[in-house]
Amino acid sequence: MSPHDDAHTTAVTPAAATDNGHTHGTGHAHGHTHGHSQGHTHGNETFDFDWGVLSTQLEQEAEIRHPLYRQAAEWIAGLLPAPGARRVLDIGSGPGVVSVLLADVFPAAEVVAVDATPELLERTAARAELLDLGGRVSTRLAELPDAVDTLGEADVIWAGNSLHHLGDQLAALEGFTRRLRPGGVLALLEGGLSARHLPRDLGVGMGRPGLEARFEARLAEWFGAMRSELPGAVRETEDWPALLRAAGLEPSGTRSFLLDIPAPAPLVVREQLVRSFTRLRDKNLAEGAADDQEALDRLVDPEDPQGLLKRPDVFLLEARTVHTARKI
Ligand SMILES: C[S@@+](CC[C@H](N)C(=O)[O-])C[C@H]1O[C@@H](n2cnc3c(N)ncnc32)[C@H](O)[C@@H]1O
């Protein structure tokens, strides 16, 4: 069964923009190496990204969230003046799952997938070819925000889980504003509610109840440290509509989209989760809590009956928030 068959996406309107400062639940890919650019460090922690290495994980994550992204993209299409979009920029496009979706939702548009990681752009091109969309989906290797003014004009700019990887987010938004045509829409996927996958109590022998909540809190610390080490990092109040306005745009609505895959989750969700939890282990998120470490080791063990691949109670529940703004 495809995860899409089992995924219920629900628009929650209007959204409370619950930006909890990271919104990267265990389902998100972070802390990887930025193969194309700088590594940066924080104490003993290295925020040395290698997105290329993470391409399979990014691809699976986006595929699982496909119904949610489709709903968001269709909402954005409705915000555009007729005749709709002729050119769409997908900023920090990753493996291109969303780029080809945008080509589908904006059938008259050329979509440009913009990313700094060549391997991910190669995946995007291959995906577009496979879906016979190669003529309308192109790729652009660009290190942002420096290259923003080389990207040409657009009617829609989609920045999905990418803005927070840029040190000066407001400056980046100002760059996107310059690229938008009048009437064009910027859609920012930032915030929401972190993904949850497990019941509060994992059972006897699996440590204290509340494991995912503790990981989420530690991940928030990690995320803050990661952001503070980005080149040119500027701390902002993450009031996205206010930042969009400050960047010269007119906010045109915020909505959250729910991904609800009930237990027992299909294998593809579990496999992605094993990767995510393995990354939590790599980030030492259970450090100092022996029972959490033990539970984590058991969860990622493919043979353990209490592990993520075997236990019947694994689900995926997550909300992603999309902030939009128009260029007047
Ligand atoms: C978390 S992934 C999001 C991928 C995709 N938008 C999605 O939602 O599936 C972040 C992406 O931003 C790209 N990225 C990070 N920093 C960048 C930069 N400075 N310039 C261009 N792309 C960057 C990474 O290569 C990666 O593909």
Short mmCIF file of C-alpha atoms and ligand atoms in Angstrom, two decimals:
data_model
loop_
_atom_site.label_atom_id
_atom_site.label_comp_id
_atom_site.label_asym_id
_atom_site.label_seq_id
_atom_site.Cartn_x
_atom_site.Cartn_y
_atom_site.Cartn_z
CA MET A 1 0.00 0.00 0.00
CA SER A 2 1.31 3.40 -0.85
CA PRO A 3 1.45 5.88 2.02
CA HIS A 4 -0.64 8.17 -0.13
CA ASP A 5 -3.53 5.71 -0.05
CA ASP A 6 -3.57 5.87 3.66
CA ALA A 7 -2.88 9.54 4.20
CA HIS A 8 -5.63 11.91 5.11
CA THR A 9 -4.76 15.51 4.56
CA THR A 10 -6.94 18.12 6.10
CA ALA A 11 -6.65 21.84 5.78
CA VAL A 12 -7.02 23.55 9.11
CA THR A 13 -8.10 27.12 8.50
CA PRO A 14 -7.14 29.59 9.66
CA ALA A 15 -4.01 28.19 11.13
CA ALA A 16 -2.57 29.19 14.36
CA ALA A 17 0.97 29.70 13.17
CA THR A 18 2.44 27.52 15.83
CA ASP A 19 6.02 28.17 15.12
CA ASN A 20 7.76 26.38 17.87
CA GLY A 21 11.14 27.49 16.73
CA HIS A 22 12.07 24.37 14.88
CA THR A 23 9.03 22.37 13.85
CA HIS A 24 11.35 19.66 12.77
CA GLY A 25 10.01 16.58 14.32
CA THR A 26 11.81 13.38 14.01
CA GLY A 27 10.50 13.07 10.51
CA HIS A 28 12.60 15.91 9.20
CA ALA A 29 15.98 15.70 7.70
CA HIS A 30 18.41 17.90 9.49
CA GLY A 31 21.90 17.85 10.67
CA HIS A 32 23.21 16.47 7.50
CA THR A 33 26.14 17.61 5.59
CA HIS A 34 25.93 20.46 3.21
CA GLY A 35 28.21 18.85 0.66
CA HIS A 36 28.25 21.91 -1.48
CA SER A 37 29.10 24.48 1.09
CA GLN A 38 30.51 25.32 4.41
CA GLY A 39 30.49 23.18 7.48
CA HIS A 40 29.98 25.00 10.74
CA THR A 41 30.44 23.94 14.29
CA HIS A 42 28.92 24.51 17.67
CA GLY A 43 30.87 23.26 20.66
CA ASN A 44 31.54 19.64 19.90
CA GLU A 45 28.64 19.54 17.46
CA THR A 46 29.31 19.80 13.76
CA PHE A 47 26.57 21.18 11.56
CA ASP A 48 28.25 19.89 8.50
CA PHE A 49 25.56 19.26 5.97
CA ASP A 50 25.66 16.73 3.18
CA TRP A 51 22.32 16.90 1.50
CA GLY A 52 23.47 14.61 -1.29
CA VAL A 53 24.01 11.75 1.16
CA LEU A 54 20.52 12.35 2.47
CA SER A 55 18.85 12.36 -0.90
CA THR A 56 16.97 9.08 -0.39
CA GLN A 57 15.68 10.22 2.98
CA LEU A 58 14.61 13.61 1.62
CA GLU A 59 12.90 11.91 -1.30
CA GLN A 60 11.00 9.48 0.92
CA GLU A 61 9.98 12.21 3.32
CA ALA A 62 8.60 14.33 0.52
CA GLU A 63 6.83 11.39 -1.13
CA ILE A 64 5.10 10.49 2.13
CA ARG A 65 3.98 14.12 2.48
CA HIS A 66 2.88 14.38 -1.14
CA PRO A 67 -0.88 14.67 -0.40
CA LEU A 68 -0.22 17.49 2.04
CA TYR A 69 1.96 19.36 -0.44
CA ARG A 70 -0.64 18.90 -3.18
CA GLN A 71 -3.34 20.48 -1.03
CA ALA A 72 -1.05 23.40 -0.23
CA ALA A 73 -0.08 23.91 -3.88
CA GLU A 74 -3.72 23.82 -5.02
CA TRP A 75 -4.58 26.43 -2.40
CA ILE A 76 -1.76 28.65 -3.68
CA ALA A 77 -2.94 28.23 -7.29
CA GLY A 78 -6.28 29.69 -6.19
CA LEU A 79 -4.55 32.80 -4.84
CA LEU A 80 -3.10 33.75 -8.22
CA PRO A 81 -4.75 36.15 -10.61
CA ALA A 82 -5.81 34.68 -13.98
CA PRO A 83 -4.19 33.30 -16.11
CA GLY A 84 -2.18 31.64 -13.33
CA ALA A 85 1.52 30.98 -13.16
CA ARG A 86 3.87 31.04 -16.12
CA ARG A 87 7.05 30.59 -14.10
CA VAL A 88 7.53 28.93 -10.72
CA LEU A 89 10.71 28.85 -8.62
CA ASP A 90 11.07 25.96 -6.16
CA ILE A 91 13.67 27.27 -3.72
CA GLY A 92 15.80 24.61 -2.00
CA SER A 93 14.00 22.03 -4.09
CA GLY A 94 15.85 19.00 -2.72
CA PRO A 95 15.10 15.82 -4.68
CA GLY A 96 12.38 17.52 -6.75
CA VAL A 97 9.33 15.67 -5.50
CA VAL A 98 7.61 19.00 -4.96
CA SER A 99 9.02 20.54 -8.17
CA VAL A 100 7.19 17.99 -10.34
CA LEU A 101 4.09 18.36 -8.21
CA LEU A 102 4.19 22.10 -8.87
CA ALA A 103 4.46 21.40 -12.60
CA ASP A 104 1.31 19.32 -12.30
CA VAL A 105 -0.62 21.91 -10.28
CA PHE A 106 0.52 24.80 -12.52
CA PRO A 107 0.05 23.22 -15.95
CA ALA A 108 0.95 26.37 -17.91
CA ALA A 109 4.14 27.02 -15.97
CA GLU A 110 7.80 26.40 -16.40
CA VAL A 111 9.12 25.19 -13.01
CA VAL A 112 12.72 25.85 -12.01
CA ALA A 113 14.11 23.68 -9.22
CA VAL A 114 16.76 25.73 -7.42
CA ASP A 115 19.21 24.04 -5.09
CA ALA A 116 22.88 24.10 -4.14
CA THR A 117 23.32 20.32 -4.22
CA PRO A 118 24.07 18.84 -7.66
CA GLU A 119 23.05 15.26 -6.71
CA LEU A 120 19.61 16.46 -5.69
CA LEU A 121 19.17 18.39 -8.91
CA GLU A 122 20.16 15.26 -10.86
CA ARG A 123 17.42 13.35 -9.04
CA THR A 124 14.99 16.12 -9.88
CA ALA A 125 15.86 16.00 -13.57
CA ALA A 126 15.50 12.20 -13.62
CA ARG A 127 12.13 12.37 -11.87
CA ALA A 128 10.88 15.01 -14.29
CA GLU A 129 12.01 12.92 -17.29
CA LEU A 130 10.33 9.83 -15.90
CA LEU A 131 7.06 11.70 -15.54
CA ASP A 132 7.40 13.23 -18.98
CA LEU A 133 7.74 16.68 -17.47
CA GLY A 134 11.34 17.28 -18.56
CA GLY A 135 10.19 19.98 -20.95
CA ARG A 136 8.67 22.07 -18.17
CA VAL A 137 10.89 21.29 -15.16
CA SER A 138 14.44 22.56 -15.27
CA THR A 139 17.12 22.68 -12.61
CA ARG A 140 19.34 25.52 -11.49
CA LEU A 141 22.42 25.03 -9.33
CA ALA A 142 22.55 28.08 -7.07
CA GLU A 143 23.94 28.92 -3.66
CA LEU A 144 21.44 31.14 -1.91
CA PRO A 145 20.98 33.86 -0.96
CA ASP A 146 23.89 35.14 -3.08
CA ALA A 147 22.51 33.85 -6.38
CA VAL A 148 18.93 34.99 -5.86
CA ASP A 149 19.11 37.81 -8.40
CA THR A 150 20.22 35.41 -11.13
CA LEU A 151 17.04 33.33 -10.94
CA GLY A 152 14.80 35.42 -13.18
CA GLU A 153 11.20 36.44 -12.53
CA ALA A 154 8.45 34.24 -11.16
CA ASP A 155 4.72 34.21 -10.55
CA VAL A 156 5.08 31.70 -7.71
CA ILE A 157 8.02 31.18 -5.40
CA TRP A 158 7.78 28.10 -3.19
CA ALA A 159 10.29 27.79 -0.37
CA GLY A 160 9.62 24.50 1.36
CA ASN A 161 11.65 23.75 4.49
CA SER A 162 14.53 25.67 3.03
CA LEU A 163 14.46 29.27 4.27
CA HIS A 164 15.62 28.26 7.75
CA HIS A 165 18.87 27.01 6.22
CA LEU A 166 19.79 30.56 5.26
CA GLY A 167 21.45 32.73 7.88
CA ASP A 168 19.65 36.01 7.15
CA GLN A 169 16.08 34.96 6.45
CA LEU A 170 14.72 38.48 6.01
CA ALA A 171 17.41 39.33 3.47
CA ALA A 172 16.54 36.14 1.60
CA LEU A 173 12.83 37.06 1.62
CA GLU A 174 13.72 40.49 0.25
CA GLY A 175 15.58 38.74 -2.55
CA PHE A 176 12.51 36.59 -3.31
CA THR A 177 10.36 39.73 -3.35
CA ARG A 178 12.61 41.19 -6.05
CA ARG A 179 12.09 38.06 -8.16
CA LEU A 180 8.27 38.08 -7.93
CA ARG A 181 6.17 39.58 -10.71
CA PRO A 182 3.36 41.90 -9.63
CA GLY A 183 0.46 39.74 -8.42
CA GLY A 184 2.86 36.86 -7.82
CA VAL A 185 2.75 34.77 -4.64
CA LEU A 186 5.47 33.63 -2.28
CA ALA A 187 4.67 30.47 -0.32
CA LEU A 188 6.76 29.70 2.70
CA LEU A 189 6.56 26.30 4.36
CA GLU A 190 7.86 26.92 7.84
CA GLY A 191 6.51 25.75 11.14
CA GLY A 192 3.55 23.66 12.07
CA LEU A 193 3.47 20.79 14.51
CA SER A 194 6.31 18.30 14.63
CA ALA A 195 5.59 14.81 13.47
CA ARG A 196 4.57 12.25 16.10
CA HIS A 197 4.82 8.55 15.48
CA LEU A 198 4.54 6.71 18.76
CA PRO A 199 2.22 6.48 21.76
CA ARG A 200 3.26 8.39 24.88
CA ASP A 201 4.01 5.14 26.70
CA LEU A 202 6.01 2.65 24.64
CA GLY A 203 5.52 -0.10 27.21
CA VAL A 204 7.46 -1.83 29.94
CA GLY A 205 11.16 -2.07 29.20
CA MET A 206 11.08 0.91 26.81
CA GLY A 207 12.03 3.64 29.27
CA ARG A 208 9.97 6.50 30.67
CA PRO A 209 6.81 7.64 28.87
CA GLY A 210 7.19 10.77 26.73
CA LEU A 211 10.24 9.79 24.67
CA GLU A 212 9.25 11.70 21.52
CA ALA A 213 8.39 14.84 23.51
CA ARG A 214 11.86 14.76 25.07
CA PHE A 215 13.49 14.29 21.68
CA GLU A 216 11.48 17.17 20.29
CA ALA A 217 12.71 19.48 23.07
CA ARG A 218 16.32 18.44 22.51
CA LEU A 219 15.92 18.81 18.77
CA ALA A 220 14.71 22.38 19.32
CA GLU A 221 17.99 23.10 21.11
CA TRP A 222 19.92 21.46 18.33
CA PHE A 223 18.02 23.42 15.71
CA GLY A 224 18.70 26.72 17.46
CA ALA A 225 22.39 25.94 17.64
CA MET A 226 22.42 24.91 13.98
CA ARG A 227 20.77 28.18 12.97
CA SER A 228 23.06 30.33 15.08
CA GLU A 229 26.07 28.84 13.32
CA LEU A 230 24.84 29.54 9.80
CA PRO A 231 26.90 32.11 7.89
CA GLY A 232 25.45 35.59 8.41
CA ALA A 233 22.97 34.24 10.96
CA VAL A 234 20.40 36.76 12.16
CA ARG A 235 17.97 35.85 14.90
CA GLU A 236 14.40 36.82 14.05
CA THR A 237 11.05 36.56 15.76
CA GLU A 238 9.61 33.83 13.60
CA ASP A 239 6.42 35.71 12.88
CA TRP A 240 6.42 34.74 9.23
CA PRO A 241 3.59 37.01 8.03
CA ALA A 242 5.36 39.96 9.73
CA LEU A 243 8.63 39.01 8.05
CA LEU A 244 6.90 38.68 4.69
CA ARG A 245 5.45 42.17 5.17
CA ALA A 246 8.85 43.52 6.20
CA ALA A 247 10.23 42.05 2.98
CA GLY A 248 7.80 44.18 0.97
CA LEU A 249 4.96 41.70 0.39
CA GLU A 250 1.30 41.67 1.35
CA PRO A 251 0.45 38.60 3.47
CA SER A 252 -2.34 36.63 1.78
CA GLY A 253 -3.10 33.93 4.30
CA THR A 254 -1.68 31.16 6.44
CA ARG A 255 -3.01 27.62 6.51
CA SER A 256 -1.87 24.40 8.05
CA PHE A 257 -2.17 21.02 6.42
CA LEU A 258 -2.47 17.80 8.31
CA LEU A 259 -0.85 14.51 7.49
CA ASP A 260 -2.65 11.70 9.26
CA ILE A 261 -1.44 8.17 8.62
CA PRO A 262 -2.92 5.99 11.36
CA ALA A 263 -1.32 2.92 12.93
CA PRO A 264 -0.28 0.49 11.72
CA ALA A 265 1.73 2.75 9.42
CA PRO A 266 2.89 1.25 6.10
CA LEU A 267 6.46 0.03 5.71
CA VAL A 268 7.65 3.10 3.82
CA VAL A 269 6.76 5.31 6.81
CA ARG A 270 8.49 2.95 9.22
CA GLU A 271 11.63 2.80 7.09
CA GLN A 272 11.79 6.57 6.94
CA LEU A 273 11.30 6.68 10.68
CA VAL A 274 14.14 4.25 11.31
CA ARG A 275 16.38 6.61 9.32
CA SER A 276 15.15 9.61 11.29
CA PHE A 277 15.61 7.94 14.66
CA THR A 278 19.04 6.73 13.63
CA ARG A 279 19.87 10.36 12.94
CA LEU A 280 18.60 11.31 16.41
CA ARG A 281 21.02 8.76 17.76
CA ASP A 282 23.82 10.23 15.62
CA LYS A 283 23.01 13.66 17.07
CA ASN A 284 23.31 12.22 20.59
CA LEU A 285 19.81 13.37 21.40
CA ALA A 286 19.49 10.68 24.03
CA GLU A 287 22.82 11.62 25.61
CA GLY A 288 22.73 11.61 29.39
CA ALA A 289 19.53 9.57 29.55
CA ALA A 290 20.48 5.91 29.55
CA ASP A 291 16.88 4.69 29.33
CA ASP A 292 16.17 6.93 26.33
CA GLN A 293 19.34 5.68 24.66
CA GLU A 294 18.31 2.09 25.29
CA ALA A 295 14.81 2.72 23.95
CA LEU A 296 16.27 4.42 20.88
CA ASP A 297 18.60 1.49 20.23
CA ARG A 298 15.68 -0.91 20.44
CA LEU A 299 13.44 1.24 18.24
CA VAL A 300 15.91 1.28 15.35
CA ASP A 301 16.76 -2.44 15.67
CA PRO A 302 15.05 -4.18 12.72
CA GLU A 303 14.85 -7.47 14.63
CA ASP A 304 13.44 -6.12 17.91
CA PRO A 305 9.70 -6.86 18.31
CA GLN A 306 9.40 -3.45 20.02
CA GLY A 307 11.28 -1.80 17.15
CA LEU A 308 9.81 0.67 14.66
CA LEU A 309 9.64 -1.89 11.87
CA LYS A 310 7.64 -4.40 13.91
CA ARG A 311 5.51 -2.69 16.54
CA PRO A 312 1.85 -2.27 15.52
CA ASP A 313 1.32 1.18 17.06
CA VAL A 314 3.49 3.30 14.72
CA PHE A 315 1.63 6.17 13.06
CA LEU A 316 2.43 9.53 11.45
CA LEU A 317 0.63 12.67 12.53
CA GLU A 318 2.02 16.03 11.52
CA ALA A 319 0.90 19.54 10.58
CA ARG A 320 2.79 21.77 8.19
CA THR A 321 2.09 25.46 7.96
CA VAL A 322 2.21 27.46 4.74
CA HIS A 323 2.45 31.26 4.86
CA THR A 324 1.65 33.14 1.68
CA ALA A 325 2.16 36.72 0.56
CA ARG A 326 1.53 38.64 -2.63
CA LYS A 327 3.56 41.21 -4.48
CA ILE A 328 1.36 44.24 -5.04
C1 LIG B 1 15.18 20.18 4.12
S1 LIG B 1 15.62 20.21 2.41
C2 LIG B 1 14.05 20.59 1.66
C3 LIG B 1 13.89 19.95 0.31
C4 LIG B 1 12.52 20.20 -0.35
N1 LIG B 1 12.17 21.58 -0.44
C5 LIG B 1 11.44 19.44 0.37
O1 LIG B 1 10.63 20.05 1.07
O2 LIG B 1 11.38 18.22 0.21
C6 LIG B 1 16.51 21.73 2.25
C7 LIG B 1 17.11 21.94 0.86
O3 LIG B 1 17.68 23.23 0.81
C8 LIG B 1 18.91 23.17 0.11
N2 LIG B 1 19.75 24.25 0.59
C9 LIG B 1 20.23 24.42 1.85
N3 LIG B 1 20.98 25.53 1.92
C10 LIG B 1 20.97 26.08 0.67
C11 LIG B 1 21.56 27.25 0.10
N4 LIG B 1 22.34 28.05 0.83
N5 LIG B 1 21.32 27.51 -1.19
C12 LIG B 1 20.55 26.70 -1.95
N6 LIG B 1 19.97 25.58 -1.47
C13 LIG B 1 20.18 25.27 -0.18
C14 LIG B 1 19.47 21.81 0.43
O4 LIG B 1 20.41 21.38 -0.56
C15 LIG B 1 18.22 20.96 0.50
O5 LIG B 1 17.93 20.36 -0.73
#
